[in-house]
Tab-separated table of C-alpha atoms and ligand atoms in Angstrom:
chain	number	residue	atom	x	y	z
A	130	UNK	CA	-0.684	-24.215	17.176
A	131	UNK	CA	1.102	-21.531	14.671
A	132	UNK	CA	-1.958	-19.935	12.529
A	133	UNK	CA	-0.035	-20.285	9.262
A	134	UNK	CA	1.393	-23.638	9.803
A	135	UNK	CA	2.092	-25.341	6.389
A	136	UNK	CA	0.504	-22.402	4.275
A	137	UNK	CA	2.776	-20.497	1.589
A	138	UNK	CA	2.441	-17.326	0.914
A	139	UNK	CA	3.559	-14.364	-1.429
A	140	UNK	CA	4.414	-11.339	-0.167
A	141	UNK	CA	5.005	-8.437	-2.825
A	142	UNK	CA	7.126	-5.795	-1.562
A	143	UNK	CA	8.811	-8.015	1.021
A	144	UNK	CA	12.036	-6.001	1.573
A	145	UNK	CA	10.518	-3.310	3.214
A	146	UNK	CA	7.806	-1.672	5.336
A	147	UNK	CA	4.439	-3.448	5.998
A	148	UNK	CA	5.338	-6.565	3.764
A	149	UNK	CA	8.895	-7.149	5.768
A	150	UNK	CA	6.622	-6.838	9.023
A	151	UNK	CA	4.100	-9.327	7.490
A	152	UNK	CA	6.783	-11.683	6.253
A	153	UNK	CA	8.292	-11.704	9.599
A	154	UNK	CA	5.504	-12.704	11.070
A	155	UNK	CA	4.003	-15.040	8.656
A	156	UNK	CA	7.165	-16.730	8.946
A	157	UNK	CA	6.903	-17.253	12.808
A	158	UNK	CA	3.375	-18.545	12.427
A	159	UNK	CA	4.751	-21.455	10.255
A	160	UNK	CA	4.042	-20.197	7.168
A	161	UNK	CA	6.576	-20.471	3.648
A	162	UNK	CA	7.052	-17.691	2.735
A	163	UNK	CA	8.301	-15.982	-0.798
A	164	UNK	CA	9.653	-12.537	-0.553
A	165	UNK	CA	9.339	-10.755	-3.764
A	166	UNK	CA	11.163	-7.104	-3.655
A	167	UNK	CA	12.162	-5.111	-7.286
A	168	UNK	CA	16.346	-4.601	-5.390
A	169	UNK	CA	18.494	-7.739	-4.882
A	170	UNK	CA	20.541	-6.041	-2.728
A	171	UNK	CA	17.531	-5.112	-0.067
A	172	UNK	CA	15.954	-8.438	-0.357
A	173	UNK	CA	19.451	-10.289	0.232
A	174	UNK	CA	19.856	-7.660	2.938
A	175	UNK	CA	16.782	-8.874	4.948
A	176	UNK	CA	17.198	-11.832	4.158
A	177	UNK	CA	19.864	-12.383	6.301
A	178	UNK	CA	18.095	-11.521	9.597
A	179	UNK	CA	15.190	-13.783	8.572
A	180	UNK	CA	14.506	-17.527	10.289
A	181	UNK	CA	12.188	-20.114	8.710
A	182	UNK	CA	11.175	-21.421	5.142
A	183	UNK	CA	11.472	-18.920	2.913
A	184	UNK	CA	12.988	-17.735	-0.703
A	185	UNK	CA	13.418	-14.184	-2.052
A	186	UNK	CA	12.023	-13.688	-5.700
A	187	UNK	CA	13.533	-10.313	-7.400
A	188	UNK	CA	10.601	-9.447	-9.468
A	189	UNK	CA	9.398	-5.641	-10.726
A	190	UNK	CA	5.871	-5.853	-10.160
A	191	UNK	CA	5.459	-3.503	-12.861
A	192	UNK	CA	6.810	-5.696	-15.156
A	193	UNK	CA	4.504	-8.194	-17.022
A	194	UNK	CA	7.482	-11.475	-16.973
A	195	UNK	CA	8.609	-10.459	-13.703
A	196	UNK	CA	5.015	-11.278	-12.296
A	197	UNK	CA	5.046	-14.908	-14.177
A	198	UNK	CA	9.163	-15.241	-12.649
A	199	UNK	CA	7.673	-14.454	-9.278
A	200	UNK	CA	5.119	-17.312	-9.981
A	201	UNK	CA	7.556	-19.789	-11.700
A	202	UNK	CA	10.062	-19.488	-8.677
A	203	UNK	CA	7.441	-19.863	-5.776
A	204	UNK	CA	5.655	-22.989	-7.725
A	205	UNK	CA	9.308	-24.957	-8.451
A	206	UNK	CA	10.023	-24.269	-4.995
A	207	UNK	CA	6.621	-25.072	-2.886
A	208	UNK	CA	4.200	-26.340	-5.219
A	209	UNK	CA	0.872	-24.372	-4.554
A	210	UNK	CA	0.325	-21.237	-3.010
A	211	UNK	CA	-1.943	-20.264	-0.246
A	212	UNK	CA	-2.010	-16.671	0.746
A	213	UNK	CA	-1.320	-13.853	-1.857
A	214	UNK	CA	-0.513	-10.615	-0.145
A	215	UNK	CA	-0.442	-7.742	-3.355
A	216	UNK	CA	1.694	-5.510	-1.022
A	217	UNK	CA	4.341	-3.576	-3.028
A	218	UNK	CA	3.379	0.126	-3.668
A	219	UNK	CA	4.412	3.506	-4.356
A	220	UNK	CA	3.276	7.040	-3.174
A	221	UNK	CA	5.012	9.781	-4.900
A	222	UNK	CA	3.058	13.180	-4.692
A	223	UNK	CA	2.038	15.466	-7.375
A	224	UNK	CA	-0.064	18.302	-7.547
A	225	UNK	CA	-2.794	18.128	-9.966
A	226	UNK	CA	-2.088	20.645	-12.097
A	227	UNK	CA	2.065	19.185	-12.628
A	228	UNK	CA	0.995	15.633	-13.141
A	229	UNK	CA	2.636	14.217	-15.761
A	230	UNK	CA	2.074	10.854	-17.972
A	231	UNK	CA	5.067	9.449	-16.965
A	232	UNK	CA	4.073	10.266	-12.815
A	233	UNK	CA	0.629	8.465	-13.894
A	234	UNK	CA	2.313	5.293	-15.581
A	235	UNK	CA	4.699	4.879	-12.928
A	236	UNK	CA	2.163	4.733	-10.073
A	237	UNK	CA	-0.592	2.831	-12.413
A	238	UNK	CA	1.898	0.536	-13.750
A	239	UNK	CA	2.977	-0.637	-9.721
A	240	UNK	CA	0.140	-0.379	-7.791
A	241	UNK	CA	-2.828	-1.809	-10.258
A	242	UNK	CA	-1.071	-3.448	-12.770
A	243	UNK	CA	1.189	-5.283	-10.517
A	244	UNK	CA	-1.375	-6.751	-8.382
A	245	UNK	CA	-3.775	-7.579	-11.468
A	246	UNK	CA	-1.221	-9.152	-13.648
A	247	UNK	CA	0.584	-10.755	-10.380
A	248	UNK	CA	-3.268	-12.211	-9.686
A	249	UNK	CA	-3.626	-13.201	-13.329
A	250	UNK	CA	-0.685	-15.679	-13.210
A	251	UNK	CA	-1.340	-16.609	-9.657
A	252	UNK	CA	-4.902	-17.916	-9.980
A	253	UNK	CA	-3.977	-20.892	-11.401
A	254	UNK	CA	-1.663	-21.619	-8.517
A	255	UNK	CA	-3.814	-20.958	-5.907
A	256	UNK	CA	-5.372	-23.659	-3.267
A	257	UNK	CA	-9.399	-23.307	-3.621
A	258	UNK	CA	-9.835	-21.975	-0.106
A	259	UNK	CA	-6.794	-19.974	-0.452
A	260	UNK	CA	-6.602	-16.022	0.318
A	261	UNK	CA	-5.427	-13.079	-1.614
A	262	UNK	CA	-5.017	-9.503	-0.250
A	263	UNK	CA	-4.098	-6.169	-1.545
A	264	UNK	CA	-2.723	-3.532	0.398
A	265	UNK	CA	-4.931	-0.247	-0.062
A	266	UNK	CA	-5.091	2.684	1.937
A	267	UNK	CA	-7.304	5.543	3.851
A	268	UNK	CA	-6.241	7.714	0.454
A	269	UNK	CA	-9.415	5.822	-1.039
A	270	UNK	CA	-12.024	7.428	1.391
A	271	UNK	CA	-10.158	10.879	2.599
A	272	UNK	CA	-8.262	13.595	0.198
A	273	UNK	CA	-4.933	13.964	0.905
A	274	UNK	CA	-3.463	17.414	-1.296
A	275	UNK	CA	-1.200	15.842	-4.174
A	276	UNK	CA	-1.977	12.598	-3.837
A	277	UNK	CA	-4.838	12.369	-6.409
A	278	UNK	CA	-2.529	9.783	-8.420
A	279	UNK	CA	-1.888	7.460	-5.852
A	280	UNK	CA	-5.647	7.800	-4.585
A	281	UNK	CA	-6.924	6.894	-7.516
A	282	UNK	CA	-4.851	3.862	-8.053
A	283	UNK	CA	-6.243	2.250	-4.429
A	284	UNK	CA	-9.454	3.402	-5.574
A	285	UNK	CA	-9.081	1.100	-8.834
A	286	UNK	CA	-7.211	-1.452	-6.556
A	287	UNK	CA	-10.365	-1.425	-4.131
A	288	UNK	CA	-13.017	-1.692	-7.327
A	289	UNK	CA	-10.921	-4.499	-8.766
A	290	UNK	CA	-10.891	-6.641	-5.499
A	291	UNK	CA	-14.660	-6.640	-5.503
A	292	UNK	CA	-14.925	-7.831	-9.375
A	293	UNK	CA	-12.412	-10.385	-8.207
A	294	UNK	CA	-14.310	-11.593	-5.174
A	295	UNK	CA	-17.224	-12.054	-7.331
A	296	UNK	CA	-15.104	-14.335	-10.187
A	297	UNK	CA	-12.966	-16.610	-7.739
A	298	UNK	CA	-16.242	-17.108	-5.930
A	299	UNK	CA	-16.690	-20.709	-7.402
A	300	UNK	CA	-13.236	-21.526	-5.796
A	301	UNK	CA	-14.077	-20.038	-2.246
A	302	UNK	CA	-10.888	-18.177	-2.430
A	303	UNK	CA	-11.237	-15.328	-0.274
A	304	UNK	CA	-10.253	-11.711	-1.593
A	305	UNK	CA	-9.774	-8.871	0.989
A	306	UNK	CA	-7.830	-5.923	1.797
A	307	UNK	CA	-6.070	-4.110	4.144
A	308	UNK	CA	-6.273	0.120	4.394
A	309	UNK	CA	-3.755	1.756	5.988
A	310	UNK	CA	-3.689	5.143	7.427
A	311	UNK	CA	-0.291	6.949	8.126
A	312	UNK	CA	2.086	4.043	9.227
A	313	UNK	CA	5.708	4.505	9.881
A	314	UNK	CA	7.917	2.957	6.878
A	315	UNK	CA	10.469	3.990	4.132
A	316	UNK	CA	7.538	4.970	2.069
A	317	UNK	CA	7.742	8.983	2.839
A	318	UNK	CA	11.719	8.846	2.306
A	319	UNK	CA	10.836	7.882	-0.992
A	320	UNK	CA	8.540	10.502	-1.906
A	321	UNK	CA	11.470	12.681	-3.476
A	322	UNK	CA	11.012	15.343	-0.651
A	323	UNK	CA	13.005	16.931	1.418
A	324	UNK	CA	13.020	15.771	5.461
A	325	UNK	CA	11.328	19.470	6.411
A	326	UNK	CA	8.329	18.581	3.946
A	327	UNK	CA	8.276	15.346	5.081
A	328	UNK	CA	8.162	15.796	9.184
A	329	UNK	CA	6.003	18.100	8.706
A	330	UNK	CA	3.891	16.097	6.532
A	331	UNK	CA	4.153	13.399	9.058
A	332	UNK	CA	2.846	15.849	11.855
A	333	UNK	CA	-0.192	16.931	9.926
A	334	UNK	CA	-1.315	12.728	9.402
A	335	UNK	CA	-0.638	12.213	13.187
A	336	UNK	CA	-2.824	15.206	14.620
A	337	UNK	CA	-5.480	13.928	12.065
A	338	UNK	CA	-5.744	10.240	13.522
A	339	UNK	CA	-8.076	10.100	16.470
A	340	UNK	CA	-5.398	7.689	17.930
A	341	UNK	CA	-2.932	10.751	17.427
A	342	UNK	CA	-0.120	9.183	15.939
A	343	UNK	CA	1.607	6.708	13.302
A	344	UNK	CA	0.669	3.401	12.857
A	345	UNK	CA	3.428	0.658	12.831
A	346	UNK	CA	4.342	-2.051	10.472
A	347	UNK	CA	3.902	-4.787	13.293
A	348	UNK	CA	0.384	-3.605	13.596
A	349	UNK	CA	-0.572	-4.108	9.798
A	350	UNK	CA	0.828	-7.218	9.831
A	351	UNK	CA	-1.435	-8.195	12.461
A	352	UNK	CA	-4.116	-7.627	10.328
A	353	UNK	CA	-2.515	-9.298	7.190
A	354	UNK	CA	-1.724	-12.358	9.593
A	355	UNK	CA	-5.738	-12.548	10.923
A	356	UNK	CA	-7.260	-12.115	7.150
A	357	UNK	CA	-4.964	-14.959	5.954
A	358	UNK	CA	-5.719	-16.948	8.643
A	359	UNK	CA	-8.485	-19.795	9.369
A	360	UNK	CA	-9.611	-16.624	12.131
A	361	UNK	CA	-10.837	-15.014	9.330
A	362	UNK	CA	-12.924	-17.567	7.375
A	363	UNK	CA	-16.305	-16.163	6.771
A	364	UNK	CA	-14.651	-12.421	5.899
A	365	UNK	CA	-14.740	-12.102	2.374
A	366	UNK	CA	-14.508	-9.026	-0.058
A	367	UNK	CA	-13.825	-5.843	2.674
A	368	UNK	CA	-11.694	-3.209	3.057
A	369	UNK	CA	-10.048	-3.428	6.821
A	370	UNK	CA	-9.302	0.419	7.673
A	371	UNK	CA	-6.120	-0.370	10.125
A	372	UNK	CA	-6.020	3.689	10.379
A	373	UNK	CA	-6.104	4.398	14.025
A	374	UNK	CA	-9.848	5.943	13.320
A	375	UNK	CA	-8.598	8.657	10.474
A	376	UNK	CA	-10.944	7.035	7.864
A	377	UNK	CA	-14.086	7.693	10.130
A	378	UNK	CA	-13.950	11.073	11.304
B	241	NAP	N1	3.085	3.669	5.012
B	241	NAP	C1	1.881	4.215	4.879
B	241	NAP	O1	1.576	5.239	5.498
B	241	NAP	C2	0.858	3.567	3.973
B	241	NAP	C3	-0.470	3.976	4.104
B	241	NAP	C4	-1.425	3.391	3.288
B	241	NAP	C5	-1.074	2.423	2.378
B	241	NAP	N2	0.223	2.047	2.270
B	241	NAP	C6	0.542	1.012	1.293
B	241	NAP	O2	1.268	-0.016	1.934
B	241	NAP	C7	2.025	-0.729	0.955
B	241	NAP	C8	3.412	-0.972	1.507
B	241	NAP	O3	4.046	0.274	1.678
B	241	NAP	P1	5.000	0.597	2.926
B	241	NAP	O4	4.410	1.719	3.645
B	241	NAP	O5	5.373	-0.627	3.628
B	241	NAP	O6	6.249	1.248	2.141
B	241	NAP	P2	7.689	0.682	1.771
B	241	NAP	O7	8.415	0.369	3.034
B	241	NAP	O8	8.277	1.622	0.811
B	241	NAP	O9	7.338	-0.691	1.060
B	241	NAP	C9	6.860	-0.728	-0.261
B	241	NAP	C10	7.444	-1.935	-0.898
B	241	NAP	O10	6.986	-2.029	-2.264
B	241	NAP	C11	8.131	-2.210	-3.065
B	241	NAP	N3	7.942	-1.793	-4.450
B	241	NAP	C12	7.721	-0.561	-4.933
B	241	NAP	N4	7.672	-0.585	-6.270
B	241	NAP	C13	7.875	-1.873	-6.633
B	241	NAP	C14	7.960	-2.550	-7.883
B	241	NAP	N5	7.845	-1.893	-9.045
B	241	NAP	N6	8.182	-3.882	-7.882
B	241	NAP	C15	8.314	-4.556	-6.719
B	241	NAP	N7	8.273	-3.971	-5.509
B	241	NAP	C16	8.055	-2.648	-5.486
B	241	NAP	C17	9.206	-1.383	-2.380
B	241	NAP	O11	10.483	-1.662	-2.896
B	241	NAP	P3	11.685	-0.595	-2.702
B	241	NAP	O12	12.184	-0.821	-1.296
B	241	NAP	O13	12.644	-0.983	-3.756
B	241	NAP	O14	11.096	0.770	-2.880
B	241	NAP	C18	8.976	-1.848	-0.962
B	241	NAP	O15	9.510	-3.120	-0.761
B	241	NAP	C19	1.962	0.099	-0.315
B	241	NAP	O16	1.059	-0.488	-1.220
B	241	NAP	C20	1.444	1.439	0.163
B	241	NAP	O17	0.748	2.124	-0.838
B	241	NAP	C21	1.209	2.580	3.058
């Protein structure tokens, strides 16, 4: 029996990363899945190596009406939604002291805006019994130099999902998250530095996981599979650190 069989589900930043690896496998476990992504291009890209029931939504998460589109399109096509996986995110370092409003808005607008507006119009949607997840990170419990930015945002993402948990509670609609440490995606090649910076970046994460090395998107979207599922009934409101150990030591 597939785990997601009949379920529909909303991935946020589908084209890419952890929420392609999650929509890959969401899709093999049965589920419908809509593949939201701010570039047509990538999503029709992917799109053309995926197999089962599935749309792709182009929607800006930072963007109030793109949000309600993303909504609109995944209701016409497949009625009520199940699983609501608040992926999409951006990570683009910045010393304290050369922080600028524009850096703030940009990271604010996409990583806690998004997911709150995106959960604002999805609520009504959503099967009592249904699941929603946000993708945090290890930047919420460990310092990471010049990403004070981005840390805060998962650390307003992670207070938000609690006050969430608390209102949908009526509903029994489960709220949890996921938090990453270093995994291997596009993300650092979009960080706006150069490859040197960024291996070497990448070397420093690694020697800092007990595990002593990357994580993979296939192994996040484990986790995003088991929290969605009916495996994961009676878990409700946590944080799952999927961080090789890096969050504990
Ligand atoms: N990789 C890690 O080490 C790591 C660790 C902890 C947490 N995370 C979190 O994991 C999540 C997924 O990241 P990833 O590592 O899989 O990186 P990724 O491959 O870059 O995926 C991020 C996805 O979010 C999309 N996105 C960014 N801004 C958007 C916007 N305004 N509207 C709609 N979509 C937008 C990206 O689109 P584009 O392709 O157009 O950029 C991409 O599809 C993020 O929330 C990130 O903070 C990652």
């Amino acid at each position: 029996m597939k785990k997601l069989e009949n379920k529909v589900a909303v991935i946020t930043g589908a084209n890419s990363g952890i929420g392609l690896a999650t929509a890959k496998l969401y899709l093999e476990q049965g589920a419908k899945v809509v593949l939201a992504g701010r570039r047509l291009d990538a999503l029709e890209e992917v799109a053309q190596d995926l197999d089962g029931d599935f749309i792709t939504v182009r929607a800006d998460v930072a963007k109030a009406e793109d949000n309600k589109r993303l909504i609109d399109e995944t209701t016409k096509k497949y009625g009520k939604i199940d699983i609501l996986f608040l992926n999409a995110g951006v990570a683009p370092p910045t010393p304290a002291d050369q922080i600028t409003e524009e850096h703030y808005n940009y990271v604010f607008d996409i990583n806690v805006k998004g997911p709150i507006l995106a959960t604002k119009v999805a609520l009504p949607h959503l099967n009592d019994g249904g699941s929603i997840l946000f993708t945090n990170s290890v930047v919420t419990q460990r310092g990471f130099e010049g990403l004070g930015v981005y840390s805060a945002s998962k650390g307003a993402l992670r207070a938000y999902q609690r006050v969430l948990t608390a209102e949908v509670k009526p509903r029994k609609i489960r709220v949890n998250s996921i938090a990453p440490g270093p995994i291997a995606t596009p993300i650092y090649d979009k960080m706006g530095l150069p490859q040197e910076t960024i291996d070497e970046m990448g070397k420093g994460f690694a020697q800092q996981v007990p595990l002593g090395r990357f994580g993979t998107p296939e192994e996040i979207a484990k986790s995003a599979l088991f929290l969605a599922s009916d495996d994961a009934t009676y878990i409700n409101g946590v944080e799952l650190e999927v961080d090789g150990g890096l969050s504990q030591i």
